[in-house]
Short mmCIF file of C-alpha atoms in Angstrom, two decimals:
data_model
loop_
_atom_site.label_atom_id
_atom_site.label_comp_id
_atom_site.label_asym_id
_atom_site.label_seq_id
_atom_site.Cartn_x
_atom_site.Cartn_y
_atom_site.Cartn_z
CA MET C 1 265.34 44.65 104.05
CA LYS C 2 265.81 48.40 104.20
CA HIS C 3 269.52 48.14 103.79
CA PHE C 4 269.17 45.68 100.90
CA LEU C 5 266.95 48.13 98.93
CA THR C 6 269.40 50.94 99.72
CA ARG C 7 272.27 48.93 98.24
CA ILE C 8 270.26 48.09 95.10
CA LEU C 9 269.35 51.69 94.60
CA ILE C 10 272.95 52.86 95.03
CA PHE C 11 274.01 50.09 92.61
CA LEU C 12 271.45 51.21 90.04
CA LEU C 13 272.67 54.80 90.30
CA ILE C 14 276.38 53.98 90.17
CA ILE C 15 276.24 51.75 87.04
CA PRO C 16 274.80 54.48 84.68
CA LEU C 17 277.24 57.01 86.13
CA TRP C 18 280.08 54.60 85.44
CA LEU C 19 278.79 54.03 81.91
CA VAL C 20 278.59 57.76 81.29
CA ILE C 21 282.17 58.28 82.48
CA ILE C 22 283.54 55.46 80.31
CA LEU C 23 281.58 56.56 77.28
CA SER C 24 282.63 60.20 77.63
CA ASP C 25 286.28 59.14 77.91
CA LEU C 26 285.95 57.06 74.79
CA PHE C 27 284.40 59.89 72.93
CA LYS C 28 287.11 62.25 74.06
CA LYS C 29 289.80 59.89 72.84
CA ALA C 30 288.07 59.39 69.52
CA TRP C 31 287.58 63.10 69.07
CA TYR C 32 291.28 63.68 69.80
CA SER C 33 292.30 61.00 67.32
CA TYR C 34 290.16 62.55 64.64
CA ARG C 35 291.54 66.01 65.26
CA ARG C 36 295.05 64.57 65.13
CA TYR C 37 294.27 62.95 61.84
CA LEU C 38 292.97 66.19 60.47
CA ALA C 39 295.99 68.16 61.71
CA ILE C 40 298.45 65.75 60.18
CA LYS C 41 296.58 65.81 56.86
CA LYS C 42 296.03 69.58 56.76
CA ALA C 43 299.47 70.75 58.24
CA PRO C 44 301.07 71.26 54.75
CA LYS C 45 298.16 73.51 53.74
CA ILE C 46 298.37 75.50 56.97
CA LEU C 47 302.10 75.91 56.46
CA ASP C 48 301.62 77.10 52.89
CA TRP C 49 299.10 79.66 54.12
CA ILE C 50 301.54 80.80 56.83
CA LYS C 51 304.21 81.39 54.24
CA THR C 52 301.93 83.98 52.66
CA GLN C 53 301.80 85.94 55.87
CA ASN C 54 305.38 87.37 55.45
CA LEU C 55 306.70 86.27 59.00
CA PRO C 56 310.17 87.81 59.38
CA LEU C 57 313.22 85.50 59.81
CA ASP C 58 314.01 84.30 63.33
CA THR C 59 310.59 85.22 64.85
CA ALA C 60 307.51 83.52 66.10
CA ASP C 61 303.99 84.82 65.94
CA GLY C 62 300.38 83.68 66.20
CA PHE C 63 297.88 83.79 63.37
CA GLU C 64 294.14 83.38 63.26
CA LEU C 65 293.44 80.77 60.65
CA PRO C 66 291.02 81.38 57.74
CA TYR C 67 287.65 79.73 58.05
CA TYR C 68 288.44 76.77 55.84
CA LEU C 69 291.35 75.86 58.09
CA SER C 70 290.14 77.09 61.49
CA ARG C 71 288.37 73.93 62.59
CA ILE C 72 291.60 71.95 62.86
CA ASP C 73 293.18 73.87 65.78
CA VAL C 74 291.21 74.05 69.10
CA LEU C 75 291.21 77.79 69.09
CA GLY C 76 291.26 78.45 65.34
CA PHE C 77 294.70 79.95 65.91
CA VAL C 78 298.10 78.58 65.02
CA GLU C 79 301.52 79.58 66.13
CA ALA C 80 304.30 79.82 63.63
CA LEU C 81 308.03 80.11 63.68
CA HIS C 82 310.32 81.28 60.83
CA THR C 83 313.79 80.19 61.81
CA PHE C 84 317.06 82.00 60.96
CA ASN C 85 317.81 79.25 58.34
CA ASP C 86 314.50 79.88 56.54
CA CYS C 87 312.58 76.92 58.03
CA TYR C 88 308.91 77.37 58.84
CA CYS C 89 307.43 75.46 61.73
CA ILE C 90 303.83 75.54 63.01
CA ILE C 91 302.14 74.21 66.14
CA ILE C 92 298.64 73.00 65.82
CA LYS C 93 297.15 72.68 69.31
CA LEU C 94 294.77 69.82 69.72
CA GLN C 95 294.22 70.00 73.45
CA VAL C 96 294.81 73.04 75.64
CA GLY C 97 295.11 73.02 79.41
CA LEU C 98 294.28 75.52 82.08
CA ARG C 99 297.49 77.48 81.77
CA THR C 100 299.99 77.39 78.91
CA ASP C 101 300.14 73.61 78.59
CA PHE C 102 299.02 71.96 75.37
CA GLN C 103 299.19 68.82 73.28
CA GLY C 104 299.40 69.06 69.53
CA ILE C 105 301.24 68.67 66.23
CA LEU C 106 304.55 70.31 65.34
CA TYR C 107 305.17 70.47 61.58
CA CYS C 108 308.10 71.98 59.78
CA ASN C 109 308.76 72.38 56.12
CA SER C 110 312.34 71.08 56.35
CA PRO C 111 313.91 68.60 58.78
CA LEU C 112 314.96 69.90 62.15
CA SER C 113 318.73 69.98 62.84
CA SER C 114 320.36 67.83 65.50
CA GLN C 115 320.79 70.95 67.64
CA ASP C 116 317.04 71.22 67.86
CA PHE C 117 316.73 67.90 69.87
CA GLY C 118 317.63 67.15 73.42
CA LYS C 119 316.89 64.91 76.39
CA GLY C 120 314.55 65.77 79.23
CA TYR C 121 314.90 65.17 82.93
CA ASP C 122 313.14 61.78 82.64
CA ASP C 123 315.31 60.95 79.60
CA CYS C 124 312.42 61.96 77.33
CA ASP C 125 313.14 63.39 73.83
CA CYS C 126 312.57 67.12 73.65
CA ILE C 127 312.55 69.75 70.93
CA HIS C 128 313.96 73.18 71.47
CA ILE C 129 314.07 75.47 68.40
CA PRO C 130 316.13 78.63 69.08
CA GLY C 131 314.82 82.03 68.04
CA ARG C 132 313.81 85.47 69.15
CA TYR C 133 310.35 85.28 70.57
CA SER C 134 307.90 87.80 71.85
CA SER C 135 306.81 87.11 75.44
CA GLU C 136 303.47 85.78 74.23
CA TYR C 137 305.01 82.99 72.13
CA ARG C 138 308.20 82.28 74.16
CA TYR C 139 307.21 78.72 75.14
CA SER C 140 305.62 77.59 71.93
CA PHE C 141 308.72 76.06 70.28
CA LYS C 142 310.89 75.38 73.32
CA ASN C 143 310.99 72.36 75.55
CA LEU C 144 308.45 70.40 73.65
CA VAL C 145 308.29 66.77 74.80
CA ILE C 146 308.00 64.41 71.84
CA ILE C 147 305.07 61.99 72.21
CA LYS C 148 305.40 60.54 68.71
CA ARG C 149 307.79 61.16 65.93
CA TYR C 150 306.21 60.57 62.56
CA ASN C 151 309.22 61.72 60.51
CA ASN C 152 311.88 64.54 60.62
CA HIS C 153 309.14 67.15 59.76
CA LEU C 154 306.18 65.94 61.84
CA PHE C 155 305.87 65.35 65.55
CA GLU C 156 303.19 64.95 68.13
CA VAL C 157 304.24 67.03 71.13
CA ASN C 158 303.34 67.99 74.58
CA TYR C 159 304.25 71.13 76.49
CA HIS C 160 303.71 71.67 80.18
CA PRO C 161 305.07 74.51 82.31
CA PHE C 162 306.77 71.98 84.59
CA ASN C 163 308.77 70.75 81.53
CA SER C 164 310.17 74.24 81.00
CA GLU C 165 313.60 73.18 82.41
CA CYS C 166 313.66 69.72 80.89
CA TYR C 167 315.87 70.56 77.88
CA HIS C 168 319.49 69.45 77.88
CA PRO C 169 321.21 69.43 74.46
CA ILE C 170 322.50 66.08 73.13
CA ASN C 171 326.30 66.20 72.79
#
């Protein structure tokens, strides 16, 4: 009888814990989907604001977003690139890991060229935009694994330090 009661007690403790884990995972997925929706919707406005910041050609930098745009990015901070051919690109980070890894949205005001795309070590599609980067932003626009391609301007991307050597240009 004692073992039976112990099993019932353990069962009654495990079920709520299991429900909490499932519900928190569902909430996390729903929150990410909502932030992704906002990022896709507001990316042109963020890019228009970045253009007013006078970023020099062929450089990348980080910008703290104004309050009305700051709730889109996880940190209220966006990284921008102004390429040598006058294309602006931004990365809106939706999820940030422990180190430099992130998942987010890459948005550019003009289509990326074929030289910006490559294949990864697992035959995954990668984006690698050339440019002169300061050490702080050197990974932001290189070796991005494409999760979803919405069009030639908009991508959902993932960066992880272990992907840093995944880029091989398409011939």
